[in-house]
Coordinates of C-alpha atoms in Angstrom, one line a residue:
X1 CA -47.8 30.3 -27.1
X2 CA -49.3 27.2 -25.7
X3 CA -48.4 27.9 -22.2
X4 CA -50.5 30.8 -22.4
X5 CA -53.7 29.5 -24.0
X6 CA -54.1 27.4 -21.1
X7 CA -53.0 30.4 -18.5
X8 CA -56.7 31.7 -20.6
X9 CA -58.1 29.0 -20.0
X10 CA -57.2 28.1 -16.4
X11 CA -58.8 32.1 -15.7
X12 CA -61.7 31.6 -18.0
X13 CA -62.3 28.4 -16.1
X14 CA -62.3 30.0 -12.5
X15 CA -64.2 32.3 -13.6
X16 CA -67.3 30.6 -14.6
X17 CA -67.2 27.5 -12.5
X18 CA -65.0 28.0 -9.8
X19 CA -61.2 27.4 -8.4
X20 CA -61.1 23.9 -7.9
X21 CA -61.8 23.4 -11.5
X22 CA -59.5 25.5 -12.6
X23 CA -57.0 23.7 -10.5
X24 CA -58.1 20.4 -11.3
X25 CA -57.6 20.8 -15.8
X26 CA -54.1 23.3 -14.7
X27 CA -52.9 19.7 -13.6
X28 CA -54.3 17.9 -16.3
X29 CA -52.8 20.1 -19.0
X30 CA -49.7 20.3 -17.6
X31 CA -49.4 16.4 -17.3
X32 CA -50.8 16.3 -21.0
X33 CA -48.1 18.6 -22.6
X34 CA -45.2 17.4 -20.4
X35 CA -46.1 13.7 -22.0
X36 CA -46.3 15.0 -25.5
X37 CA -43.0 17.3 -24.9
X38 CA -40.9 13.9 -23.2
X39 CA -42.7 11.5 -26.3
X40 CA -41.0 13.9 -28.7
X41 CA -37.5 13.5 -27.9
X42 CA -35.5 11.0 -29.8
X43 CA -34.9 7.5 -27.3
X44 CA -33.0 6.1 -30.1
X45 CA -29.7 7.8 -29.9
X46 CA -28.1 5.7 -32.8
X47 CA -29.3 3.0 -35.1
X48 CA -26.4 0.6 -36.1
X49 CA -25.2 -3.0 -37.6
X50 CA -22.5 -4.9 -37.0
X51 CA -21.6 -4.3 -40.5
X52 CA -21.2 -0.1 -39.9
X53 CA -19.7 -1.2 -36.0
X54 CA -17.9 -3.5 -34.1
X55 CA -17.2 -4.3 -30.9
X56 CA -12.9 -3.4 -30.1
X57 CA -11.9 -6.9 -30.9
X58 CA -9.2 -6.3 -33.9
X59 CA -9.6 -9.2 -35.7
X60 CA -8.3 -11.0 -39.6
X61 CA -9.2 -9.4 -43.0
X62 CA -11.2 -12.6 -43.4
X63 CA -13.4 -12.1 -40.1
X64 CA -13.5 -8.2 -40.7
X65 CA -14.5 -9.0 -44.6
X66 CA -17.6 -11.6 -43.1
X67 CA -18.8 -9.2 -40.5
X68 CA -19.1 -6.3 -43.6
X69 CA -20.8 -9.0 -45.9
X70 CA -23.4 -9.8 -43.1
X71 CA -23.0 -7.8 -39.9
X72 CA -25.9 -6.2 -40.9
X73 CA -27.9 -9.4 -39.3
X74 CA -27.3 -8.1 -36.0
X75 CA -29.1 -5.0 -35.3
X76 CA -28.4 -2.5 -32.0
X77 CA -30.6 0.6 -30.9
X78 CA -28.8 2.9 -28.2
X79 CA -31.2 4.0 -26.1
X80 CA -31.5 7.5 -24.2
X81 CA -33.4 9.4 -22.1
X82 CA -36.7 8.1 -19.9
X83 CA -38.9 5.6 -21.5
X84 CA -42.6 5.7 -20.2
X85 CA -45.0 4.6 -23.1
X86 CA -44.6 7.3 -25.7
X87 CA -41.4 6.9 -25.9
X88 CA -40.8 3.3 -25.5
X89 CA -43.7 2.7 -28.3
X90 CA -41.8 4.3 -30.9
X91 CA -38.8 1.8 -30.6
X92 CA -41.7 -0.9 -30.7
X93 CA -43.1 0.9 -34.5
X94 CA -39.2 0.9 -35.3
X95 CA -38.8 -2.5 -34.4
X96 CA -41.5 -3.7 -35.9
X97 CA -40.2 -2.3 -38.9
X98 CA -37.1 -3.6 -38.6
X99 CA -38.5 -6.9 -38.3
X100 CA -40.5 -6.7 -41.2
X101 CA -38.2 -5.4 -43.4
X102 CA -34.9 -6.7 -42.5
X103 CA -35.9 -10.4 -40.9
X104 CA -32.5 -9.6 -38.4
X105 CA -30.6 -12.6 -36.9
X106 CA -30.3 -10.9 -33.1
X107 CA -31.1 -6.7 -31.5
X108 CA -29.0 -5.6 -28.8
X109 CA -30.8 -2.8 -27.0
X110 CA -28.3 -0.9 -25.0
X111 CA -29.2 0.5 -22.2
X112 CA -26.5 2.7 -21.2
X113 CA -27.7 6.1 -21.4
X114 CA -31.4 5.3 -20.1
X115 CA -32.3 7.7 -17.0
X116 CA -35.4 5.8 -16.6
X117 CA -38.0 3.5 -16.9
X118 CA -42.1 3.1 -16.2
X119 CA -44.5 0.0 -16.3
X120 CA -45.9 1.5 -19.8
X121 CA -42.6 1.3 -21.3
X122 CA -42.2 -2.5 -19.8
X123 CA -45.6 -3.5 -21.3
X124 CA -44.0 -2.0 -24.7
X125 CA -40.5 -4.0 -24.3
X126 CA -42.9 -7.2 -23.7
X127 CA -44.7 -7.1 -27.4
X128 CA -40.9 -6.5 -28.6
X129 CA -40.3 -9.6 -26.7
X130 CA -42.6 -11.3 -28.1
X131 CA -42.0 -10.1 -32.0
X132 CA -38.5 -10.7 -32.2
X133 CA -39.5 -14.3 -30.8
X134 CA -42.2 -15.1 -33.3
X135 CA -39.3 -14.5 -36.2
X136 CA -36.6 -16.3 -34.6
X137 CA -34.8 -13.5 -33.5
X138 CA -32.3 -13.2 -30.5
X139 CA -32.6 -10.6 -28.4
X140 CA -29.7 -9.0 -26.0
X141 CA -30.0 -6.3 -22.9
X142 CA -27.0 -4.3 -22.4
X143 CA -25.9 -2.0 -19.1
X144 CA -29.7 -2.9 -18.1
X145 CA -29.0 -1.5 -14.4
X146 CA -31.2 -3.2 -11.5
X147 CA -34.1 -0.9 -11.4
X148 CA -35.2 -1.7 -15.3
X149 CA -35.0 -4.9 -15.2
X150 CA -36.8 -5.4 -11.6
X151 CA -39.4 -3.3 -14.0
X152 CA -39.2 -5.1 -17.1
X153 CA -39.3 -8.9 -15.6
X154 CA -42.6 -7.0 -13.6
X155 CA -44.2 -6.6 -17.6
X156 CA -42.5 -9.6 -18.7
X157 CA -40.9 -7.8 -20.8
X158 CA -37.4 -9.4 -19.2
X159 CA -37.5 -13.6 -19.0
X160 CA -34.3 -16.1 -18.8
X161 CA -34.6 -16.5 -22.8
X162 CA -33.6 -12.9 -23.1
X163 CA -29.8 -12.0 -23.0
X164 CA -28.4 -9.3 -21.0
X165 CA -24.3 -8.1 -20.9
X166 CA -22.8 -5.5 -18.6
X167 CA -21.6 -3.2 -21.0
X168 CA -22.6 -2.7 -25.5
X169 CA -18.8 -3.6 -25.8
X170 CA -19.0 -7.2 -24.7
X171 CA -22.5 -7.5 -26.4
X172 CA -21.3 -6.5 -29.7
X173 CA -18.2 -9.3 -29.2
X174 CA -20.5 -12.3 -28.0
X175 CA -22.6 -11.1 -31.3
X176 CA -19.9 -11.3 -33.8
X177 CA -18.6 -14.5 -32.3
X178 CA -22.3 -16.0 -32.7
X179 CA -21.8 -14.6 -36.6
X180 CA -18.2 -16.2 -37.2
X181 CA -18.7 -19.1 -34.8
X182 CA -21.5 -20.4 -37.6
X183 CA -19.4 -19.5 -40.8
X184 CA -16.6 -21.1 -39.2
X185 CA -19.1 -24.4 -38.6
X186 CA -19.8 -24.4 -42.8
X187 CA -15.7 -23.8 -43.5
X188 CA -13.8 -25.7 -41.2
X189 CA -10.7 -25.5 -39.4
X190 CA -8.7 -22.2 -39.0
X191 CA -5.6 -21.8 -41.3
X192 CA -2.1 -22.2 -39.4
X193 CA 0.1 -19.5 -39.1
X194 CA 2.0 -20.2 -42.1
X195 CA -1.4 -20.5 -44.4
X196 CA -2.3 -17.1 -42.7
X197 CA 1.0 -15.5 -43.9
X198 CA 1.0 -17.0 -47.5
X199 CA -2.7 -15.7 -47.6
X200 CA -1.6 -11.8 -46.5
X201 CA 1.6 -11.8 -48.3
X202 CA 0.7 -13.4 -51.8
X203 CA 3.5 -16.0 -51.6
X204 CA 4.4 -19.8 -50.2
X205 CA 8.1 -18.4 -50.1
X206 CA 7.5 -15.1 -49.0
X207 CA 5.8 -17.3 -46.0
X208 CA 8.1 -19.3 -45.2
X209 CA 11.0 -16.6 -45.2
X210 CA 9.0 -14.9 -42.7
X211 CA 7.9 -17.8 -40.3
X212 CA 12.0 -18.5 -40.3
X213 CA 12.9 -15.0 -38.6
X214 CA 9.6 -15.0 -36.1
X215 CA 10.1 -16.6 -32.2
X216 CA 7.7 -17.2 -30.0
X217 CA 6.9 -13.9 -27.7
X218 CA 8.3 -13.9 -24.8
X219 CA 5.6 -13.0 -21.9
X220 CA 6.4 -12.0 -18.4
X221 CA 4.7 -13.9 -14.9
X222 CA 1.3 -12.2 -15.9
X223 CA 1.6 -12.9 -19.4
X224 CA 2.3 -9.5 -20.1
X225 CA 3.9 -9.3 -23.9
X226 CA 4.9 -6.0 -23.3
X227 CA 4.5 -3.4 -20.5
X228 CA 3.1 0.7 -21.7
X229 CA 6.4 2.5 -21.9
X230 CA 8.8 -0.2 -23.5
X231 CA 11.2 0.0 -26.1
X232 CA 8.7 -1.2 -29.1
X233 CA 11.5 -3.8 -30.4
X234 CA 9.2 -6.0 -32.4
X235 CA 6.0 -6.9 -34.9
X236 CA 3.5 -9.1 -33.0
X237 CA 1.7 -11.4 -35.4
X238 CA -1.5 -13.2 -33.0
X239 CA -1.6 -16.7 -34.6
X240 CA -4.3 -17.5 -31.8
X241 CA -5.8 -14.9 -29.7
X242 CA -7.1 -13.1 -27.3
X243 CA -4.6 -10.3 -26.7
X244 CA -5.6 -7.3 -25.1
X245 CA -4.8 -3.7 -25.6
X246 CA -4.5 -2.2 -21.9
X247 CA -3.8 1.6 -20.9
X248 CA -2.3 2.0 -18.3
X249 CA -3.4 5.7 -16.4
X250 CA -2.4 7.3 -13.6
X251 CA -4.1 6.9 -10.4
X252 CA -7.5 5.4 -12.5
X253 CA -7.7 1.4 -12.9
X254 CA -6.5 0.1 -16.0
X255 CA -8.7 0.5 -19.3
X256 CA -9.0 -2.0 -22.0
X257 CA -8.8 -0.1 -25.4
X258 CA -9.1 -3.1 -27.5
X259 CA -8.7 -6.7 -27.8
X260 CA -6.5 -8.4 -31.1
X261 CA -8.3 -11.9 -32.4
X262 CA -6.3 -14.7 -34.5
X263 CA -4.9 -13.5 -37.3
X264 CA -3.7 -10.2 -36.6
X265 CA -0.7 -7.9 -36.3
X266 CA 0.1 -5.7 -33.7
X267 CA 2.5 -2.9 -32.7
X268 CA 3.2 -1.8 -36.3
X269 CA 3.2 2.3 -35.8
X270 CA 5.2 2.7 -32.7
X271 CA 7.3 -0.3 -35.1
X272 CA 7.8 2.2 -37.7
X273 CA 7.8 5.4 -36.3
X274 CA 9.9 4.5 -33.4
X275 CA 8.2 5.4 -29.9
X276 CA 8.2 3.4 -26.8
X277 CA 4.9 1.2 -26.1
X278 CA 1.7 3.3 -26.3
X279 CA -0.2 0.4 -24.1
X280 CA 0.1 -3.1 -22.1
X281 CA -0.6 -6.4 -24.5
X282 CA -2.2 -8.9 -22.4
X283 CA -1.9 -12.6 -23.8
X284 CA -4.8 -14.8 -22.8
X285 CA -3.5 -18.5 -21.4
X286 CA -3.8 -20.2 -24.6
X287 CA -3.9 -17.0 -27.0
X288 CA -0.3 -17.7 -29.1
X289 CA 2.1 -14.9 -30.5
X290 CA 5.0 -14.5 -32.3
X291 CA 7.6 -11.6 -32.4
X292 CA 9.3 -10.4 -35.6
X293 CA 12.0 -8.3 -33.9
X294 CA 13.8 -5.4 -35.2
X295 CA 17.4 -7.4 -36.2
X296 CA 15.8 -10.1 -38.3
X297 CA 13.3 -7.6 -39.6
X298 CA 16.8 -5.3 -41.0
X299 CA 18.1 -9.4 -41.6
X300 CA 15.6 -9.5 -44.1
X301 CA 15.3 -6.3 -45.9
X302 CA 19.2 -6.7 -46.5
X303 CA 19.1 -10.1 -47.6
X304 CA 15.2 -10.4 -48.7
X305 CA 13.9 -7.1 -50.0
X306 CA 11.0 -8.3 -52.1
X307 CA 9.9 -10.3 -49.5
X308 CA 10.0 -7.5 -46.9
X309 CA 7.9 -5.2 -49.6
X310 CA 5.1 -7.6 -49.4
X311 CA 5.5 -7.7 -46.0
X312 CA 4.6 -3.5 -46.4
X313 CA 1.9 -4.2 -48.8
X314 CA 0.2 -6.2 -46.7
X315 CA 0.4 -3.8 -43.7
X316 CA -0.2 -1.1 -46.1
X317 CA -3.7 -3.0 -47.0
X318 CA -4.1 -3.1 -43.3
X319 CA -4.2 0.0 -42.4
X320 CA -6.6 1.1 -45.5
X321 CA -9.0 -1.8 -44.6
X322 CA -8.9 -0.2 -40.9
X323 CA -9.1 3.0 -41.6
X324 CA -12.0 2.4 -43.9
X325 CA -14.0 0.3 -41.1
X326 CA -13.2 3.8 -38.9
X327 CA -15.0 5.3 -41.6
X328 CA -17.8 3.4 -41.2
X329 CA -18.1 3.8 -37.6
X330 CA -18.0 7.4 -37.9
X331 CA -20.9 7.6 -40.6
X332 CA -23.0 5.4 -38.8
X333 CA -22.4 7.5 -35.6
X334 CA -23.6 11.0 -37.1
X335 CA -27.0 9.5 -38.0

């Protein structure tokens, strides 16, 4: 209906004023209609906090609980489409409301879905930068293309104090480390292997018995704890990470799927299902990991069944916590 009204207006203007005036009106009307339509496109694909969605790093129960508690201090905006004044202004308004209502410690903008940006959008991000800086909130730009970075820099929307990450997962990981480091500074050193297992199993005696059956996890010359397709002959307890889960793909480069941090358990699904390793595990040089081999597991089952029951309860609780967090991530992505 709107397009037909423009056509009628062009015909009337051509009849009254001439062809040139009608042509200019048609071009101007087309530009206005395009700007209005594009500004209605949802450029904020998702907004979420670290309490709803985290990085690919699997963390201990204590650290996961901390992120669930205070992860809302970090807010993420996943952007999509073309950013110009109309669409970028909607981002500016959303950030303004966020700062007024929640006072975030950090705001991350994910540009992986952005197809382009103009200088007017750069001016909006300059105002966003000043707003966040005025309220002591850090700003991070993830997956920012070189062309978008040049436009933002020219418009004063980007400077050396604005953080940059190659992809969103890295930005999320860095934000998690920031929150955890702040809490660790107030709590002191990380618990030892024995203290972690004692807390996980609920008994000092159980933890000592389990530690006695653990052996240092061997690694090959490239620091792999196991390779994709190997028999799953052990549970791996990560005392200090990171341990990276790498999926090997024929004809394609390896894909980083997950990263396990300190005080986490790896390989329990394959171990109990009796299937081969579904991915490779690469340990960092300073990572510390321990293996509970199947023969040691069977020995515990025969001699200390009550201790093994405590381990089963811990594994079930661990899987339940991970499933609960995954459900929160799904809800956040469906908003």
